């Protein structure tokens, strides 16, 4: 089924000679694959408006392409469905707490455009179990989602430490959490960001759960596209970098208007007042200006979406503030 879908997609694209940018333009929106609902990363708010750090990447791409960050259609996918959704052409990009790994990049036919959140895998346990370390989870029942790096690392880690566990594997986030919170599992394992977001959203009941100190893996999370369309790859890649570079240049949604008439040559190029960087992407010269004006820089997005849940910048601070966030020069 998957093979047929992928074939059909490529057949249609080639037969019509349509690039992803052309098809996005003719649809009038960017189809963005998101999580089914993770606070701070991608979730509809009480008015049904999608919000989050991952959602802001979708919005940045729409701002770059259309000059309008709202031209996005959100397509939620579970951990299992997400890759088929991108392969089949249902979505134009995935921006959904997805770990950049070799086999996904080289084996599944994707290109990761960069990293919008440096993360690692952790464990959340019931406080009443009085567990202080993952090493005390020998024999535990552990809730986990399928089709994730989480599931693979869990098996590796326990084997390497000569420990056993009973997995409870459930596809939907809501259902796996129901299982954990109903007491069917001693622990829930996922990206630290996911654990913090899920625990943070529980209000006073958060105190019943602890996140153990060990980080058992590297989980560089970032947006990805299909291989084979370099123009689209570049657009999504530089949309993300523009958010990071804007923070580096001190450009925010509040001050970017003034920057249009400023004197700094790198800012002038960035906002499209000089040079023709936009043209090189096949976009309007104000592509990056529109991203910052409508979506904000990376730090603004982080502060709006993740700070309220108790996240600190840590590794996700800019390189010049001791973190790993770094954009190649936009020139
Ligand atoms: N980063 C890991 C795990 C990502 C992941 O999917 N985590 C879960 C737990 S936070 C999730 O997003 N579930 C939401 C869903 O299935 O809709 C991966 O790429 O495999």
JSON list of N, CA, C and O in Angstrom, two decimals, residues 264-318:
[
{"chain": "A", "resi": 264, "resn": "UNK", "atom": "N", "xyz": [22.83, 48.60, 9.27]},
{"chain": "A", "resi": 264, "resn": "UNK", "atom": "CA", "xyz": [23.67, 47.40, 9.36]},
{"chain": "A", "resi": 264, "resn": "UNK", "atom": "C", "xyz": [23.51, 46.54, 8.09]},
{"chain": "A", "resi": 264, "resn": "UNK", "atom": "O", "xyz": [22.41, 46.10, 7.78]},
{"chain": "A", "resi": 265, "resn": "UNK", "atom": "N", "xyz": [24.62, 46.32, 7.36]},
{"chain": "A", "resi": 265, "resn": "UNK", "atom": "CA", "xyz": [24.50, 45.59, 6.09]},
{"chain": "A", "resi": 265, "resn": "UNK", "atom": "C", "xyz": [23.92, 44.17, 6.23]},
{"chain": "A", "resi": 265, "resn": "UNK", "atom": "O", "xyz": [23.16, 43.73, 5.38]},
{"chain": "A", "resi": 266, "resn": "UNK", "atom": "N", "xyz": [24.27, 43.45, 7.33]},
{"chain": "A", "resi": 266, "resn": "UNK", "atom": "CA", "xyz": [23.74, 42.08, 7.45]},
{"chain": "A", "resi": 266, "resn": "UNK", "atom": "C", "xyz": [22.24, 42.12, 7.72]},
{"chain": "A", "resi": 266, "resn": "UNK", "atom": "O", "xyz": [21.49, 41.26, 7.24]},
{"chain": "A", "resi": 267, "resn": "UNK", "atom": "N", "xyz": [21.80, 43.12, 8.48]},
{"chain": "A", "resi": 267, "resn": "UNK", "atom": "CA", "xyz": [20.36, 43.27, 8.73]},
{"chain": "A", "resi": 267, "resn": "UNK", "atom": "C", "xyz": [19.65, 43.69, 7.44]},
{"chain": "A", "resi": 267, "resn": "UNK", "atom": "O", "xyz": [18.56, 43.18, 7.12]},
{"chain": "A", "resi": 268, "resn": "UNK", "atom": "N", "xyz": [20.28, 44.58, 6.68]},
{"chain": "A", "resi": 268, "resn": "UNK", "atom": "CA", "xyz": [19.70, 45.02, 5.41]},
{"chain": "A", "resi": 268, "resn": "UNK", "atom": "C", "xyz": [19.47, 43.84, 4.46]},
{"chain": "A", "resi": 268, "resn": "UNK", "atom": "O", "xyz": [18.42, 43.73, 3.83]},
{"chain": "A", "resi": 269, "resn": "UNK", "atom": "N", "xyz": [20.46, 42.97, 4.39]},
{"chain": "A", "resi": 269, "resn": "UNK", "atom": "CA", "xyz": [20.30, 41.78, 3.53]},
{"chain": "A", "resi": 269, "resn": "UNK", "atom": "C", "xyz": [19.20, 40.88, 4.06]},
{"chain": "A", "resi": 269, "resn": "UNK", "atom": "O", "xyz": [18.37, 40.37, 3.32]},
{"chain": "A", "resi": 270, "resn": "UNK", "atom": "N", "xyz": [19.20, 40.71, 5.39]},
{"chain": "A", "resi": 270, "resn": "UNK", "atom": "CA", "xyz": [18.22, 39.81, 6.02]},
{"chain": "A", "resi": 270, "resn": "UNK", "atom": "C", "xyz": [16.79, 40.25, 5.73]},
{"chain": "A", "resi": 270, "resn": "UNK", "atom": "O", "xyz": [15.94, 39.44, 5.36]},
{"chain": "A", "resi": 271, "resn": "UNK", "atom": "N", "xyz": [16.54, 41.55, 5.89]},
{"chain": "A", "resi": 271, "resn": "UNK", "atom": "CA", "xyz": [15.16, 42.01, 5.70]},
{"chain": "A", "resi": 271, "resn": "UNK", "atom": "C", "xyz": [14.79, 42.21, 4.23]},
{"chain": "A", "resi": 271, "resn": "UNK", "atom": "O", "xyz": [13.65, 42.51, 3.90]},
{"chain": "A", "resi": 272, "resn": "UNK", "atom": "N", "xyz": [15.79, 42.07, 3.36]},
{"chain": "A", "resi": 272, "resn": "UNK", "atom": "CA", "xyz": [15.50, 42.17, 1.92]},
{"chain": "A", "resi": 272, "resn": "UNK", "atom": "C", "xyz": [15.56, 43.59, 1.40]},
{"chain": "A", "resi": 272, "resn": "UNK", "atom": "O", "xyz": [15.12, 43.86, 0.28]},
{"chain": "A", "resi": 273, "resn": "UNK", "atom": "N", "xyz": [16.13, 44.52, 2.21]},
{"chain": "A", "resi": 273, "resn": "UNK", "atom": "CA", "xyz": [16.27, 45.90, 1.74]},
{"chain": "A", "resi": 273, "resn": "UNK", "atom": "C", "xyz": [17.45, 46.02, 0.78]},
{"chain": "A", "resi": 273, "resn": "UNK", "atom": "O", "xyz": [17.54, 46.96, 0.00]},
{"chain": "A", "resi": 274, "resn": "UNK", "atom": "N", "xyz": [18.38, 45.05, 0.84]},
{"chain": "A", "resi": 274, "resn": "UNK", "atom": "CA", "xyz": [19.46, 45.01, -0.15]},
{"chain": "A", "resi": 274, "resn": "UNK", "atom": "C", "xyz": [19.67, 43.56, -0.58]},
{"chain": "A", "resi": 274, "resn": "UNK", "atom": "O", "xyz": [19.22, 42.63, 0.10]},
{"chain": "A", "resi": 275, "resn": "UNK", "atom": "N", "xyz": [20.34, 43.40, -1.71]},
{"chain": "A", "resi": 275, "resn": "UNK", "atom": "CA", "xyz": [20.62, 42.05, -2.22]},
{"chain": "A", "resi": 275, "resn": "UNK", "atom": "C", "xyz": [19.38, 41.36, -2.76]},
{"chain": "A", "resi": 275, "resn": "UNK", "atom": "O", "xyz": [18.30, 41.98, -2.86]},
{"chain": "A", "resi": 276, "resn": "UNK", "atom": "N", "xyz": [19.55, 40.08, -3.12]},
{"chain": "A", "resi": 276, "resn": "UNK", "atom": "CA", "xyz": [18.39, 39.36, -3.67]},
{"chain": "A", "resi": 276, "resn": "UNK", "atom": "C", "xyz": [18.35, 37.92, -3.17]},
{"chain": "A", "resi": 276, "resn": "UNK", "atom": "O", "xyz": [18.21, 36.97, -3.93]},
{"chain": "A", "resi": 277, "resn": "UNK", "atom": "N", "xyz": [18.46, 37.79, -1.84]},
{"chain": "A", "resi": 277, "resn": "UNK", "atom": "CA", "xyz": [18.46, 36.44, -1.25]},
{"chain": "A", "resi": 277, "resn": "UNK", "atom": "C", "xyz": [17.13, 35.73, -1.48]},
{"chain": "A", "resi": 277, "resn": "UNK", "atom": "O", "xyz": [17.10, 34.52, -1.72]},
{"chain": "A", "resi": 278, "resn": "UNK", "atom": "N", "xyz": [16.03, 36.47, -1.39]},
{"chain": "A", "resi": 278, "resn": "UNK", "atom": "CA", "xyz": [14.72, 35.86, -1.59]},
{"chain": "A", "resi": 278, "resn": "UNK", "atom": "C", "xyz": [14.61, 35.21, -2.96]},
{"chain": "A", "resi": 278, "resn": "UNK", "atom": "O", "xyz": [14.11, 34.09, -3.11]},
{"chain": "A", "resi": 279, "resn": "UNK", "atom": "N", "xyz": [15.12, 35.93, -3.95]},
{"chain": "A", "resi": 279, "resn": "UNK", "atom": "CA", "xyz": [15.06, 35.43, -5.33]},
{"chain": "A", "resi": 279, "resn": "UNK", "atom": "C", "xyz": [15.77, 34.07, -5.45]},
{"chain": "A", "resi": 279, "resn": "UNK", "atom": "O", "xyz": [15.34, 33.18, -6.18]},
{"chain": "A", "resi": 280, "resn": "UNK", "atom": "N", "xyz": [16.86, 33.93, -4.73]},
{"chain": "A", "resi": 280, "resn": "UNK", "atom": "CA", "xyz": [17.62, 32.67, -4.80]},
{"chain": "A", "resi": 280, "resn": "UNK", "atom": "C", "xyz": [16.79, 31.48, -4.31]},
{"chain": "A", "resi": 280, "resn": "UNK", "atom": "O", "xyz": [17.08, 30.34, -4.64]},
{"chain": "A", "resi": 281, "resn": "UNK", "atom": "N", "xyz": [15.79, 31.77, -3.49]},
{"chain": "A", "resi": 281, "resn": "UNK", "atom": "CA", "xyz": [14.90, 30.69, -3.02]},
{"chain": "A", "resi": 281, "resn": "UNK", "atom": "C", "xyz": [13.63, 30.62, -3.87]},
{"chain": "A", "resi": 281, "resn": "UNK", "atom": "O", "xyz": [12.76, 29.79, -3.62]},
{"chain": "A", "resi": 282, "resn": "UNK", "atom": "N", "xyz": [13.51, 31.53, -4.84]},
{"chain": "A", "resi": 282, "resn": "UNK", "atom": "CA", "xyz": [12.28, 31.60, -5.64]},
{"chain": "A", "resi": 282, "resn": "UNK", "atom": "C", "xyz": [11.16, 32.29, -4.87]},
{"chain": "A", "resi": 282, "resn": "UNK", "atom": "O", "xyz": [9.98, 32.07, -5.15]},
{"chain": "A", "resi": 283, "resn": "UNK", "atom": "N", "xyz": [11.55, 33.12, -3.89]},
{"chain": "A", "resi": 283, "resn": "UNK", "atom": "CA", "xyz": [10.55, 33.76, -3.03]},
{"chain": "A", "resi": 283, "resn": "UNK", "atom": "C", "xyz": [10.69, 35.28, -3.08]},
{"chain": "A", "resi": 283, "resn": "UNK", "atom": "O", "xyz": [11.66, 35.81, -3.62]},
{"chain": "A", "resi": 284, "resn": "UNK", "atom": "N", "xyz": [9.73, 35.94, -2.45]},
{"chain": "A", "resi": 284, "resn": "UNK", "atom": "CA", "xyz": [9.78, 37.38, -2.31]},
{"chain": "A", "resi": 284, "resn": "UNK", "atom": "C", "xyz": [11.02, 37.77, -1.50]},
{"chain": "A", "resi": 284, "resn": "UNK", "atom": "O", "xyz": [11.43, 37.04, -0.59]},
{"chain": "A", "resi": 285, "resn": "UNK", "atom": "N", "xyz": [11.58, 38.95, -1.78]},
{"chain": "A", "resi": 285, "resn": "UNK", "atom": "CA", "xyz": [12.79, 39.35, -1.06]},
{"chain": "A", "resi": 285, "resn": "UNK", "atom": "C", "xyz": [12.53, 39.63, 0.42]},
{"chain": "A", "resi": 285, "resn": "UNK", "atom": "O", "xyz": [13.46, 39.70, 1.21]},
{"chain": "A", "resi": 286, "resn": "UNK", "atom": "N", "xyz": [11.26, 39.77, 0.78]},
{"chain": "A", "resi": 286, "resn": "UNK", "atom": "CA", "xyz": [10.95, 40.01, 2.19]},
{"chain": "A", "resi": 286, "resn": "UNK", "atom": "C", "xyz": [10.60, 38.72, 2.94]},
{"chain": "A", "resi": 286, "resn": "UNK", "atom": "O", "xyz": [9.99, 38.75, 4.01]},
{"chain": "A", "resi": 287, "resn": "UNK", "atom": "N", "xyz": [10.99, 37.56, 2.37]},
{"chain": "A", "resi": 287, "resn": "UNK", "atom": "CA", "xyz": [10.65, 36.27, 2.97]},
{"chain": "A", "resi": 287, "resn": "UNK", "atom": "C", "xyz": [11.03, 36.20, 4.46]},
{"chain": "A", "resi": 287, "resn": "UNK", "atom": "O", "xyz": [10.22, 35.81, 5.30]},
{"chain": "A", "resi": 288, "resn": "UNK", "atom": "N", "xyz": [12.28, 36.65, 4.77]},
{"chain": "A", "resi": 288, "resn": "UNK", "atom": "CA", "xyz": [12.76, 36.52, 6.16]},
{"chain": "A", "resi": 288, "resn": "UNK", "atom": "C", "xyz": [12.13, 37.60, 7.05]},
{"chain": "A", "resi": 288, "resn": "UNK", "atom": "O", "xyz": [11.80, 37.35, 8.21]},
{"chain": "A", "resi": 289, "resn": "UNK", "atom": "N", "xyz": [11.95, 38.78, 6.46]},
{"chain": "A", "resi": 289, "resn": "UNK", "atom": "CA", "xyz": [11.25, 39.86, 7.19]},
{"chain": "A", "resi": 289, "resn": "UNK", "atom": "C", "xyz": [9.87, 39.36, 7.61]},
{"chain": "A", "resi": 289, "resn": "UNK", "atom": "O", "xyz": [9.46, 39.52, 8.77]},
{"chain": "A", "resi": 290, "resn": "UNK", "atom": "N", "xyz": [9.16, 38.75, 6.67]},
{"chain": "A", "resi": 290, "resn": "UNK", "atom": "CA", "xyz": [7.80, 38.27, 6.97]},
{"chain": "A", "resi": 290, "resn": "UNK", "atom": "C", "xyz": [7.80, 37.20, 8.07]},
{"chain": "A", "resi": 290, "resn": "UNK", "atom": "O", "xyz": [6.88, 37.16, 8.89]},
{"chain": "A", "resi": 291, "resn": "UNK", "atom": "N", "xyz": [8.80, 36.35, 8.06]},
{"chain": "A", "resi": 291, "resn": "UNK", "atom": "CA", "xyz": [8.89, 35.32, 9.10]},
{"chain": "A", "resi": 291, "resn": "UNK", "atom": "C", "xyz": [9.00, 35.99, 10.48]},
{"chain": "A", "resi": 291, "resn": "UNK", "atom": "O", "xyz": [8.24, 35.68, 11.40]},
{"chain": "A", "resi": 292, "resn": "UNK", "atom": "N", "xyz": [9.94, 36.93, 10.59]},
{"chain": "A", "resi": 292, "resn": "UNK", "atom": "CA", "xyz": [10.18, 37.53, 11.90]},
{"chain": "A", "resi": 292, "resn": "UNK", "atom": "C", "xyz": [9.02, 38.42, 12.32]},
{"chain": "A", "resi": 292, "resn": "UNK", "atom": "O", "xyz": [8.59, 38.41, 13.48]},
{"chain": "A", "resi": 293, "resn": "UNK", "atom": "N", "xyz": [8.47, 39.16, 11.37]},
{"chain": "A", "resi": 293, "resn": "UNK", "atom": "CA", "xyz": [7.35, 40.05, 11.68]},
{"chain": "A", "resi": 293, "resn": "UNK", "atom": "C", "xyz": [6.13, 39.24, 12.17]},
{"chain": "A", "resi": 293, "resn": "UNK", "atom": "O", "xyz": [5.48, 39.61, 13.14]},
{"chain": "A", "resi": 294, "resn": "UNK", "atom": "N", "xyz": [5.86, 38.13, 11.50]},
{"chain": "A", "resi": 294, "resn": "UNK", "atom": "CA", "xyz": [4.61, 37.41, 11.80]},
{"chain": "A", "resi": 294, "resn": "UNK", "atom": "C", "xyz": [4.77, 36.26, 12.80]},
{"chain": "A", "resi": 294, "resn": "UNK", "atom": "O", "xyz": [3.82, 35.92, 13.49]},
{"chain": "A", "resi": 295, "resn": "UNK", "atom": "N", "xyz": [5.96, 35.66, 12.82]},
{"chain": "A", "resi": 295, "resn": "UNK", "atom": "CA", "xyz": [6.13, 34.49, 13.68]},
{"chain": "A", "resi": 295, "resn": "UNK", "atom": "C", "xyz": [7.06, 34.82, 14.86]},
{"chain": "A", "resi": 295, "resn": "UNK", "atom": "O", "xyz": [6.86, 34.30, 15.97]},
{"chain": "A", "resi": 296, "resn": "UNK", "atom": "N", "xyz": [8.04, 35.69, 14.61]},
{"chain": "A", "resi": 296, "resn": "UNK", "atom": "CA", "xyz": [9.01, 36.02, 15.64]},
{"chain": "A", "resi": 296, "resn": "UNK", "atom": "C", "xyz": [10.31, 35.26, 15.45]},
{"chain": "A", "resi": 296, "resn": "UNK", "atom": "O", "xyz": [10.40, 34.39, 14.58]},
{"chain": "A", "resi": 297, "resn": "UNK", "atom": "N", "xyz": [11.32, 35.63, 16.23]},
{"chain": "A", "resi": 297, "resn": "UNK", "atom": "CA", "xyz": [12.58, 34.89, 16.13]},
{"chain": "A", "resi": 297, "resn": "UNK", "atom": "C", "xyz": [12.50, 33.62, 16.99]},
{"chain": "A", "resi": 297, "resn": "UNK", "atom": "O", "xyz": [11.51, 33.40, 17.69]},
{"chain": "A", "resi": 298, "resn": "UNK", "atom": "N", "xyz": [13.53, 32.80, 16.92]},
{"chain": "A", "resi": 298, "resn": "UNK", "atom": "CA", "xyz": [13.49, 31.51, 17.64]},
{"chain": "A", "resi": 298, "resn": "UNK", "atom": "C", "xyz": [13.27, 31.71, 19.14]},
{"chain": "A", "resi": 298, "resn": "UNK", "atom": "O", "xyz": [12.46, 31.02, 19.76]},
{"chain": "A", "resi": 299, "resn": "UNK", "atom": "N", "xyz": [13.97, 32.68, 19.72]},
{"chain": "A", "resi": 299, "resn": "UNK", "atom": "CA", "xyz": [13.85, 32.93, 21.15]},
{"chain": "A", "resi": 299, "resn": "UNK", "atom": "C", "xyz": [12.44, 33.38, 21.53]},
{"chain": "A", "resi": 299, "resn": "UNK", "atom": "O", "xyz": [11.91, 32.98, 22.57]},
{"chain": "A", "resi": 300, "resn": "UNK", "atom": "N", "xyz": [11.84, 34.20, 20.68]},
{"chain": "A", "resi": 300, "resn": "UNK", "atom": "CA", "xyz": [10.46, 34.64, 20.96]},
{"chain": "A", "resi": 300, "resn": "UNK", "atom": "C", "xyz": [9.51, 33.44, 20.94]},
{"chain": "A", "resi": 300, "resn": "UNK", "atom": "O", "xyz": [8.61, 33.33, 21.77]},
{"chain": "A", "resi": 301, "resn": "UNK", "atom": "N", "xyz": [9.73, 32.55, 19.98]},
{"chain": "A", "resi": 301, "resn": "UNK", "atom": "CA", "xyz": [8.87, 31.37, 19.88]},
{"chain": "A", "resi": 301, "resn": "UNK", "atom": "C", "xyz": [9.08, 30.47, 21.10]},
{"chain": "A", "resi": 301, "resn": "UNK", "atom": "O", "xyz": [8.12, 29.96, 21.70]},
{"chain": "A", "resi": 302, "resn": "UNK", "atom": "N", "xyz": [10.33, 30.30, 21.50]},
{"chain": "A", "resi": 302, "resn": "UNK", "atom": "CA", "xyz": [10.64, 29.48, 22.67]},
{"chain": "A", "resi": 302, "resn": "UNK", "atom": "C", "xyz": [9.97, 30.07, 23.92]},
{"chain": "A", "resi": 302, "resn": "UNK", "atom": "O", "xyz": [9.32, 29.36, 24.70]},
{"chain": "A", "resi": 303, "resn": "UNK", "atom": "N", "xyz": [10.13, 31.40, 24.09]},
{"chain": "A", "resi": 303, "resn": "UNK", "atom": "CA", "xyz": [9.57, 32.04, 25.29]},
{"chain": "A", "resi": 303, "resn": "UNK", "atom": "C", "xyz": [8.05, 31.99, 25.32]},
{"chain": "A", "resi": 303, "resn": "UNK", "atom": "O", "xyz": [7.45, 31.82, 26.38]},
{"chain": "A", "resi": 304, "resn": "UNK", "atom": "N", "xyz": [7.43, 32.14, 24.15]},
{"chain": "A", "resi": 304, "resn": "UNK", "atom": "CA", "xyz": [5.96, 32.14, 24.12]},
{"chain": "A", "resi": 304, "resn": "UNK", "atom": "C", "xyz": [5.41, 30.74, 24.36]},
{"chain": "A", "resi": 304, "resn": "UNK", "atom": "O", "xyz": [4.39, 30.58, 25.03]},
{"chain": "A", "resi": 305, "resn": "UNK", "atom": "N", "xyz": [6.08, 29.74, 23.83]},
{"chain": "A", "resi": 305, "resn": "UNK", "atom": "CA", "xyz": [5.50, 28.39, 23.86]},
{"chain": "A", "resi": 305, "resn": "UNK", "atom": "C", "xyz": [6.03, 27.49, 24.97]},
{"chain": "A", "resi": 305, "resn": "UNK", "atom": "O", "xyz": [5.27, 26.69, 25.52]},
{"chain": "A", "resi": 306, "resn": "UNK", "atom": "N", "xyz": [7.31, 27.61, 25.28]},
{"chain": "A", "resi": 306, "resn": "UNK", "atom": "CA", "xyz": [7.91, 26.64, 26.20]},
{"chain": "A", "resi": 306, "resn": "UNK", "atom": "C", "xyz": [8.20, 27.18, 27.59]},
{"chain": "A", "resi": 306, "resn": "UNK", "atom": "O", "xyz": [8.14, 26.45, 28.57]},
{"chain": "A", "resi": 307, "resn": "UNK", "atom": "N", "xyz": [8.52, 28.48, 27.66]},
{"chain": "A", "resi": 307, "resn": "UNK", "atom": "CA", "xyz": [8.83, 29.07, 28.98]},
{"chain": "A", "resi": 307, "resn": "UNK", "atom": "C", "xyz": [7.67, 28.88, 29.97]},
{"chain": "A", "resi": 307, "resn": "UNK", "atom": "O", "xyz": [7.92, 28.49, 31.12]},
{"chain": "A", "resi": 308, "resn": "UNK", "atom": "N", "xyz": [6.42, 29.12, 29.54]},
{"chain": "A", "resi": 308, "resn": "UNK", "atom": "CA", "xyz": [5.32, 28.94, 30.49]},
{"chain": "A", "resi": 308, "resn": "UNK", "atom": "C", "xyz": [5.21, 27.51, 31.05]},
{"chain": "A", "resi": 308, "resn": "UNK", "atom": "O", "xyz": [4.63, 27.30, 32.10]},
{"chain": "A", "resi": 309, "resn": "UNK", "atom": "N", "xyz": [5.79, 26.55, 30.35]},
{"chain": "A", "resi": 309, "resn": "UNK", "atom": "CA", "xyz": [5.74, 25.16, 30.84]},
{"chain": "A", "resi": 309, "resn": "UNK", "atom": "C", "xyz": [6.97, 24.81, 31.70]},
{"chain": "A", "resi": 309, "resn": "UNK", "atom": "O", "xyz": [7.16, 23.66, 32.09]},
{"chain": "A", "resi": 310, "resn": "UNK", "atom": "N", "xyz": [7.81, 25.82, 31.94]},
{"chain": "A", "resi": 310, "resn": "UNK", "atom": "CA", "xyz": [8.96, 25.61, 32.81]},
{"chain": "A", "resi": 310, "resn": "UNK", "atom": "C", "xyz": [10.25, 25.23, 32.09]},
{"chain": "A", "resi": 310, "resn": "UNK", "atom": "O", "xyz": [11.23, 24.85, 32.73]},
{"chain": "A", "resi": 311, "resn": "UNK", "atom": "N", "xyz": [10.27, 25.34, 30.76]},
{"chain": "A", "resi": 311, "resn": "UNK", "atom": "CA", "xyz": [11.49, 24.99, 30.02]},
{"chain": "A", "resi": 311, "resn": "UNK", "atom": "C", "xyz": [12.53, 26.11, 30.15]},
{"chain": "A", "resi": 311, "resn": "UNK", "atom": "O", "xyz": [12.19, 27.28, 30.09]},
{"chain": "A", "resi": 312, "resn": "UNK", "atom": "N", "xyz": [13.80, 25.71, 30.26]},
{"chain": "A", "resi": 312, "resn": "UNK", "atom": "CA", "xyz": [14.88, 26.68, 30.17]},
{"chain": "A", "resi": 312, "resn": "UNK", "atom": "C", "xyz": [15.59, 26.49, 28.84]},
{"chain": "A", "resi": 312, "resn": "UNK", "atom": "O", "xyz": [15.49, 25.42, 28.25]},
{"chain": "A", "resi": 313, "resn": "UNK", "atom": "N", "xyz": [16.35, 27.52, 28.42]},
{"chain": "A", "resi": 313, "resn": "UNK", "atom": "CA", "xyz": [16.97, 27.42, 27.10]},
{"chain": "A", "resi": 313, "resn": "UNK", "atom": "C", "xyz": [18.02, 26.30, 27.05]},
{"chain": "A", "resi": 313, "resn": "UNK", "atom": "O", "xyz": [18.09, 25.57, 26.07]},
{"chain": "A", "resi": 314, "resn": "UNK", "atom": "N", "xyz": [18.87, 26.18, 28.04]},
{"chain": "A", "resi": 314, "resn": "UNK", "atom": "CA", "xyz": [19.87, 25.09, 28.07]},
{"chain": "A", "resi": 314, "resn": "UNK", "atom": "C", "xyz": [20.60, 24.95, 26.74]},
{"chain": "A", "resi": 314, "resn": "UNK", "atom": "O", "xyz": [21.11, 25.92, 26.20]},
{"chain": "A", "resi": 315, "resn": "UNK", "atom": "N", "xyz": [20.62, 23.72, 26.20]},
{"chain": "A", "resi": 315, "resn": "UNK", "atom": "CA", "xyz": [21.28, 23.47, 24.91]},
{"chain": "A", "resi": 315, "resn": "UNK", "atom": "C", "xyz": [20.61, 24.24, 23.77]},
{"chain": "A", "resi": 315, "resn": "UNK", "atom": "O", "xyz": [21.19, 24.40, 22.71]},
{"chain": "A", "resi": 316, "resn": "UNK", "atom": "N", "xyz": [19.39, 24.69, 24.00]},
{"chain": "A", "resi": 316, "resn": "UNK", "atom": "CA", "xyz": [18.67, 25.39, 22.93]},
{"chain": "A", "resi": 316, "resn": "UNK", "atom": "C", "xyz": [18.88, 26.90, 22.97]},
{"chain": "A", "resi": 316, "resn": "UNK", "atom": "O", "xyz": [18.20, 27.65, 22.27]},
{"chain": "A", "resi": 317, "resn": "UNK", "atom": "N", "xyz": [19.86, 27.33, 23.78]},
{"chain": "A", "resi": 317, "resn": "UNK", "atom": "CA", "xyz": [20.27, 28.75, 23.73]},
{"chain": "A", "resi": 317, "resn": "UNK", "atom": "C", "xyz": [21.10, 28.95, 22.46]},
{"chain": "A", "resi": 317, "resn": "UNK", "atom": "O", "xyz": [21.60, 27.99, 21.87]},
{"chain": "A", "resi": 318, "resn": "UNK", "atom": "N", "xyz": [21.26, 30.21, 22.08]},
{"chain": "A", "resi": 318, "resn": "UNK", "atom": "CA", "xyz": [22.14, 30.51, 20.94]},
{"chain": "A", "resi": 318, "resn": "UNK", "atom": "C", "xyz": [23.57, 30.09, 21.27]},
{"chain": "A", "resi": 318, "resn": "UNK", "atom": "O", "xyz": [23.97, 30.10, 22.43]}
]
